[in-house]
PDB file of C-alpha atoms in Angstrom:
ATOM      1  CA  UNK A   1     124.918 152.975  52.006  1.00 52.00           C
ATOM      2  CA  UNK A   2     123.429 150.466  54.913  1.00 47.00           C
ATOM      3  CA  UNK A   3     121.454 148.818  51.215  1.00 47.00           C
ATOM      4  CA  UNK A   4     124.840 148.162  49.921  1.00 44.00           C
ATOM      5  CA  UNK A   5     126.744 146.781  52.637  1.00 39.00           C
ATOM      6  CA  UNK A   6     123.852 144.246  53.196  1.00 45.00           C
ATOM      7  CA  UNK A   7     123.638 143.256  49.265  1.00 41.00           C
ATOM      8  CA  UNK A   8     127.623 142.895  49.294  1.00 43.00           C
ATOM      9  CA  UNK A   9     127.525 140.760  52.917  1.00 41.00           C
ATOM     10  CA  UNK A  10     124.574 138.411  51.043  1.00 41.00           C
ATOM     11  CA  UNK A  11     126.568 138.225  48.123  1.00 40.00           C
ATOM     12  CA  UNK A  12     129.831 137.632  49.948  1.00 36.00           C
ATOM     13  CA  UNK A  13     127.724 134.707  52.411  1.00 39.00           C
ATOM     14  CA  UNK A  14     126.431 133.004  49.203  1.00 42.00           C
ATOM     15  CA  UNK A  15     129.792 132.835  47.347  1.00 38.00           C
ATOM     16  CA  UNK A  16     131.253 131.485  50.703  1.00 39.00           C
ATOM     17  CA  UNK A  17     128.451 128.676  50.930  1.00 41.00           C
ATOM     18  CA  UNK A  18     129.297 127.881  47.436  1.00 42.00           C
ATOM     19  CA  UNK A  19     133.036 127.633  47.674  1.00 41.00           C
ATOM     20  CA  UNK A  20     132.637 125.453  50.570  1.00 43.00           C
ATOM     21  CA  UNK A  21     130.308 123.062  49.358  1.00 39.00           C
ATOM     22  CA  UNK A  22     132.428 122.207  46.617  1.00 40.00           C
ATOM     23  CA  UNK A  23     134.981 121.558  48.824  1.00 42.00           C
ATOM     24  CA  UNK A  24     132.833 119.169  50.753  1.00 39.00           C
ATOM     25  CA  UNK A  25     132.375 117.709  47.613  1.00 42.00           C
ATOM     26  CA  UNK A  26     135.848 117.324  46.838  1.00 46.00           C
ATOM     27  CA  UNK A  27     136.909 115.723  50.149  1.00 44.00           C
ATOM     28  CA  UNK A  28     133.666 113.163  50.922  1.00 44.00           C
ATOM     29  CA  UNK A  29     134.282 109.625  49.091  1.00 52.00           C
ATOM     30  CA  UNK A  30     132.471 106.277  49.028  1.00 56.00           C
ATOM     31  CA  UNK A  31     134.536 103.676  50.408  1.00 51.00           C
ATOM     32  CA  UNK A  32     134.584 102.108  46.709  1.00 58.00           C
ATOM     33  CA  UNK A  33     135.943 104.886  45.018  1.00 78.00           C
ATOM     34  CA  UNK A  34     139.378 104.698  46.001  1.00 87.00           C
ATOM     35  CA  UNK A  35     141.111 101.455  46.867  1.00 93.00           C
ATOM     36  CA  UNK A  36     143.446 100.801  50.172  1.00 94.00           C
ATOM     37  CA  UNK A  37     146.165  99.914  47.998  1.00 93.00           C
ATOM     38  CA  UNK A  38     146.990  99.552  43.856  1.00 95.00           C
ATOM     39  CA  UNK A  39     149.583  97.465  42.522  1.00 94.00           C
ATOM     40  CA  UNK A  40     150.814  97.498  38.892  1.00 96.00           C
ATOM     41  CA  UNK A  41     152.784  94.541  37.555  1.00 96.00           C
ATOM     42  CA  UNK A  42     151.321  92.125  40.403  1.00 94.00           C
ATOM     43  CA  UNK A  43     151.309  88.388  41.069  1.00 92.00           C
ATOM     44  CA  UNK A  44     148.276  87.479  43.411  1.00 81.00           C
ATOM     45  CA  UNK A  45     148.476  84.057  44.562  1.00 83.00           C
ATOM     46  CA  UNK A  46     144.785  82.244  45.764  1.00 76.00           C
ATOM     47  CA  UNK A  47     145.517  79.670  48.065  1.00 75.00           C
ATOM     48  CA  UNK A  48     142.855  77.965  50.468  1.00 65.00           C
ATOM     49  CA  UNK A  49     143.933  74.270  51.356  1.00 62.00           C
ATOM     50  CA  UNK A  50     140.970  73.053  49.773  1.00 65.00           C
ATOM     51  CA  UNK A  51     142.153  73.658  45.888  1.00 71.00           C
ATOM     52  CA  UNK A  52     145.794  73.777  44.422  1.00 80.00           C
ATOM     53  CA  UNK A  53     146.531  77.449  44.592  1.00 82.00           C
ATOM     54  CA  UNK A  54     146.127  80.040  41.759  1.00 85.00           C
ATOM     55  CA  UNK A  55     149.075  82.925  41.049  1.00 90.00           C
ATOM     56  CA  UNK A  56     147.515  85.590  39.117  1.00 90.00           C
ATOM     57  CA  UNK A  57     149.289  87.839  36.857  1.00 96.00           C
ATOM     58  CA  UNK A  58     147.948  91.511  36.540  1.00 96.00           C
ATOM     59  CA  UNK A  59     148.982  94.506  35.446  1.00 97.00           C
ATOM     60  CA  UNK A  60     146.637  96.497  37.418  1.00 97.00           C
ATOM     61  CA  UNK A  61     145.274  95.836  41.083  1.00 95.00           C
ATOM     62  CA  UNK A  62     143.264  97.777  42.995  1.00 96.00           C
ATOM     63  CA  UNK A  63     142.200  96.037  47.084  1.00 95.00           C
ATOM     64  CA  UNK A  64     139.595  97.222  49.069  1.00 96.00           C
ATOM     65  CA  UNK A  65     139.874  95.946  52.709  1.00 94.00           C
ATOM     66  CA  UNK A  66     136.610  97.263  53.840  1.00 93.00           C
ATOM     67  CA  UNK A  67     134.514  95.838  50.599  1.00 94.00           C
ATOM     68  CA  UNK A  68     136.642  92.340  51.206  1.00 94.00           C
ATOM     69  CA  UNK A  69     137.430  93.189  46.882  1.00 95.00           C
ATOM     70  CA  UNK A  70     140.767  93.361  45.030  1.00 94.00           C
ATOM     71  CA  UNK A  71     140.049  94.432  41.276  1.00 96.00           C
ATOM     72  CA  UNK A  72     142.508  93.185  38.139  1.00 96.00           C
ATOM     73  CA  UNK A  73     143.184  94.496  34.756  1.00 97.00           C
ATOM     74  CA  UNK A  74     145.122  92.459  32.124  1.00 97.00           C
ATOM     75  CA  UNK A  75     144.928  88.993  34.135  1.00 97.00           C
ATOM     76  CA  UNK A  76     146.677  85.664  33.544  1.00 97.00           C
ATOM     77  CA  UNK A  77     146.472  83.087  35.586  1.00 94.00           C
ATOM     78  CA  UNK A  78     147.832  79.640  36.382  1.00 94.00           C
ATOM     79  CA  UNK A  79     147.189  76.646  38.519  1.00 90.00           C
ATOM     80  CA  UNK A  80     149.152  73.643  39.897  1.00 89.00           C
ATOM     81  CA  UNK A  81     148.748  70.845  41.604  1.00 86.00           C
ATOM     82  CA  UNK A  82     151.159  69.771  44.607  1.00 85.00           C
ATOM     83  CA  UNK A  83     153.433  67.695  42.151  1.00 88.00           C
ATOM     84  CA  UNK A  84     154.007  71.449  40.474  1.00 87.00           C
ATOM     85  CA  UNK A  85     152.280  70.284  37.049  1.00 91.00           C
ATOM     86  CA  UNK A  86     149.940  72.620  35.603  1.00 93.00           C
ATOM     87  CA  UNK A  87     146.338  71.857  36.193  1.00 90.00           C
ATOM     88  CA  UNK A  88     144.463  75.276  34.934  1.00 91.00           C
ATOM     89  CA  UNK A  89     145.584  78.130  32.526  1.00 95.00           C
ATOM     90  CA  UNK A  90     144.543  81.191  31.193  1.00 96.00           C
ATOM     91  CA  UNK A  91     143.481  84.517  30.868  1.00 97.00           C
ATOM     92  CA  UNK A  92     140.731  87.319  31.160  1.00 97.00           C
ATOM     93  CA  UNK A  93     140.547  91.086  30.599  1.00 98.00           C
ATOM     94  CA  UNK A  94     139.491  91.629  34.339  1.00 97.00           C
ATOM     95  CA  UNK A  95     139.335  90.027  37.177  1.00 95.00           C
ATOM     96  CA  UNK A  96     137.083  91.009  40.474  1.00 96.00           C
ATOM     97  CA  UNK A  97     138.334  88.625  43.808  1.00 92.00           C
ATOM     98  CA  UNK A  98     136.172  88.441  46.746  1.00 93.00           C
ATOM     99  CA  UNK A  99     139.010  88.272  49.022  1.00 88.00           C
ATOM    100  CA  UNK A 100     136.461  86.452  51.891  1.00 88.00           C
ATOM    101  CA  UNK A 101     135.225  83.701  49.871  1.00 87.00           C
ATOM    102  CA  UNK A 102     137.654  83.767  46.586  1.00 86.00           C
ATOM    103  CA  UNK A 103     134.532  84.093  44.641  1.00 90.00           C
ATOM    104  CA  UNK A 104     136.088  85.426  41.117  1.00 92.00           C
ATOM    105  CA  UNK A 105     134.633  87.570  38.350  1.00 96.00           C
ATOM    106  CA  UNK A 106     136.086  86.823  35.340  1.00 96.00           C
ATOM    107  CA  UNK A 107     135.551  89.792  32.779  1.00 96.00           C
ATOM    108  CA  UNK A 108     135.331  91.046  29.054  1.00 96.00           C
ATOM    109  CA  UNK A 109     137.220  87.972  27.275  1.00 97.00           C
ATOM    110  CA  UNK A 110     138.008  84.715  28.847  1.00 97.00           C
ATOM    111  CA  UNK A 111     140.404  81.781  27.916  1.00 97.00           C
ATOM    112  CA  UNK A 112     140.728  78.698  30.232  1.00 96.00           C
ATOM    113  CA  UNK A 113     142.554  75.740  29.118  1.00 95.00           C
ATOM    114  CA  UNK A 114     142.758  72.681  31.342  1.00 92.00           C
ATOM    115  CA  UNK A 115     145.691  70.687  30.772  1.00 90.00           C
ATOM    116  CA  UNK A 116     144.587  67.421  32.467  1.00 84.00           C
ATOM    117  CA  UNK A 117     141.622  67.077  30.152  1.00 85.00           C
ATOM    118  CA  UNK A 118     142.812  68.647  26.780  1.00 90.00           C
ATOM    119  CA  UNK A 119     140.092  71.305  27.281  1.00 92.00           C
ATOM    120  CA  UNK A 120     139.893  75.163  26.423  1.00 95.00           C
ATOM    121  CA  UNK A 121     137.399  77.172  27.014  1.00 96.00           C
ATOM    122  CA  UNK A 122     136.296  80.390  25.491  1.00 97.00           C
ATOM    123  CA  UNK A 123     134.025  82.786  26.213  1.00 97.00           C
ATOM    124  CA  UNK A 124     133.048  86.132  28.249  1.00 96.00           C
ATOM    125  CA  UNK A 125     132.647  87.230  31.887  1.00 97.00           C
ATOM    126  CA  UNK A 126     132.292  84.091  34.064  1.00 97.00           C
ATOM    127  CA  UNK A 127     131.875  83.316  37.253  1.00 96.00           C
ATOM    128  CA  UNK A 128     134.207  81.029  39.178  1.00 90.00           C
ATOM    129  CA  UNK A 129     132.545  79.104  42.418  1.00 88.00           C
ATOM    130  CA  UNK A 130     135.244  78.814  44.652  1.00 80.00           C
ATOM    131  CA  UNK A 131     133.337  76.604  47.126  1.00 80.00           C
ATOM    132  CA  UNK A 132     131.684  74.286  44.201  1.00 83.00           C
ATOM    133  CA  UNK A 133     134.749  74.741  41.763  1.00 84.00           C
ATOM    134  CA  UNK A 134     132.100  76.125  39.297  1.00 92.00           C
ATOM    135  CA  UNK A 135     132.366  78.101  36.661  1.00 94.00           C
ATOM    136  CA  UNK A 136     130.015  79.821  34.866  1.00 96.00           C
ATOM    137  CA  UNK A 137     128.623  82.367  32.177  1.00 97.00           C
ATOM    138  CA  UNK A 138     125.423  83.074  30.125  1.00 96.00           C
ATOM    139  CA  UNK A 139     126.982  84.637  27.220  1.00 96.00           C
ATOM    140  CA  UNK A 140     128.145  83.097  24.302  1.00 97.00           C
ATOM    141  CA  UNK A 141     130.745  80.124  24.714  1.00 97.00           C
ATOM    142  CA  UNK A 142     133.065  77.483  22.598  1.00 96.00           C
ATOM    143  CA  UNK A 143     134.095  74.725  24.590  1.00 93.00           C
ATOM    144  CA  UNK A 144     137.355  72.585  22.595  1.00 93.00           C
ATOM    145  CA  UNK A 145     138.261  69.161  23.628  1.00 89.00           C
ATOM    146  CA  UNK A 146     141.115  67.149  22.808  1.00 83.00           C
ATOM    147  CA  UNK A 147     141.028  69.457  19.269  1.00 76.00           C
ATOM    148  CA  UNK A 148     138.720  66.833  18.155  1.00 82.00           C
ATOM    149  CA  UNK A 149     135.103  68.364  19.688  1.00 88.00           C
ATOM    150  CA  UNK A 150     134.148  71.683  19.485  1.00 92.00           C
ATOM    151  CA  UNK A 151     130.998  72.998  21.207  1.00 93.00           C
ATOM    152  CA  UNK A 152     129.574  76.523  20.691  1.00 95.00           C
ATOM    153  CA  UNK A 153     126.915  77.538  22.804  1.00 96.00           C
ATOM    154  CA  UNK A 154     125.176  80.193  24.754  1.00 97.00           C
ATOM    155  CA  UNK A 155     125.310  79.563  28.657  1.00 96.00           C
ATOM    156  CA  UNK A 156     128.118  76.922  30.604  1.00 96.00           C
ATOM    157  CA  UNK A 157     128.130  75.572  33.872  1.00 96.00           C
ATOM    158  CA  UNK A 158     131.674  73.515  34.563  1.00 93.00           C
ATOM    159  CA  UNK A 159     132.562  71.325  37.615  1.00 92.00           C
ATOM    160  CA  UNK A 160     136.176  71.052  37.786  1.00 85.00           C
ATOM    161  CA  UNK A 161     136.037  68.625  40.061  1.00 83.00           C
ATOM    162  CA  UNK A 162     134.131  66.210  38.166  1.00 89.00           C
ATOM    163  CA  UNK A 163     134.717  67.465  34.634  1.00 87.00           C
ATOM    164  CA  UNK A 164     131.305  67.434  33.583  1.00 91.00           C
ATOM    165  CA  UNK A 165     129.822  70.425  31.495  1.00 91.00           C
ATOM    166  CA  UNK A 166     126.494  71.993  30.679  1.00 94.00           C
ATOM    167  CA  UNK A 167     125.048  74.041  28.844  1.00 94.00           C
ATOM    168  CA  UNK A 168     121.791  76.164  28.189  1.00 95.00           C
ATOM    169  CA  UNK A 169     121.812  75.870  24.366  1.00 95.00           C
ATOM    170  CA  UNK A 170     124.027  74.515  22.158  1.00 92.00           C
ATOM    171  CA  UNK A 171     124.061  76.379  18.899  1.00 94.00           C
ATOM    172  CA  UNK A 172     126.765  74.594  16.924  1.00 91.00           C
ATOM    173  CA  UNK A 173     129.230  71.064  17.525  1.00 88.00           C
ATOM    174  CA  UNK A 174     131.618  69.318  15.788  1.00 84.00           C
ATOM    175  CA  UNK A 175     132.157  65.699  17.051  1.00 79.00           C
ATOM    176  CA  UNK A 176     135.267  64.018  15.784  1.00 70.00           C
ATOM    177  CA  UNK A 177     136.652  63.299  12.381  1.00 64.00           C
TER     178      UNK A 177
END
């Protein structure tokens, strides 16, 4: 009799260790996995008085206070100057903000066109330098201007400020007809 009370209270303390861990489990989260706030159908406006401010259009946003980190899904996104005219436009899958510095993550497919220059740009997950007004990818690229130059190529750096444009390799052009 004493054998199986003993077996039962050891069988009883290891299904209540169990149970409890999982709950432990359950209740402990990173600070990443689950945002301060979410947003659907959102306008996020960047603004710093050192660049014309950006309103972004999302359909998803996620912000993470701690991690200084909003997250967008389905992003558009315009720019203009302080006359109102558009500057920038365009669109990316995703788009991860570093809410400290504006650094930007632009992700999956990108489309920029600025308006000012007769330029689009094409391409997938760049970076955009808020400090330098940069931006930047690796990955494969096509660069139109004034629909009379097309550029395909693998890697872009662009200045913004100065309109100039690099590349790592160019892989195709057309220059004018």
């Amino acid at each position: 009799m004493k054998r199986a009370v003993i077996v039962w209270v050891v069988c009883l303390c290891m299904l209540l260790c169990s149970c409890e861990a999982t709950e432990r489990e359950q209740y402990s989260s990173a600070p990443e996995e689950r945002p301060d706030m979410s947003f659907e159908n959102v306008t996020y406006t960047l603004n710093r008085g050192s660049f014309d401010p950006v309103s972004i259009t999302a359909s998803h946003m996620d912000v993470w206070d701690e991690l200084a980190k909003a997250v967008l899904t389905d992003v558009t996104f315009v720019q203009t100057d302080a006359d109102g005219q558009i500057v920038l436009t365009g669109n990316a899958e995703t788009a991860t903000v570093d809410t400290g510095t504006y650094m930007v993550e632009l992700g999956g497919k990108v489309d920029m066109y600025k308006t000012a220059d007769a330029l689009e740009i094409h391409g997938e997950d760049f970076i955009w330098d808020n400090e330098a007004r940069r931006i930047s990818t690796d990955k494969a690229v096509v660069l139109r201007y004034d629909s009379d130059i097309e550029l395909s190529a693998v890697g872009l750096t662009g200045d913004f400020a100065t309109s100039t444009y690099s590349f790592d390799r160019i892989t195709e052009g057309r220059l004018g007809e």
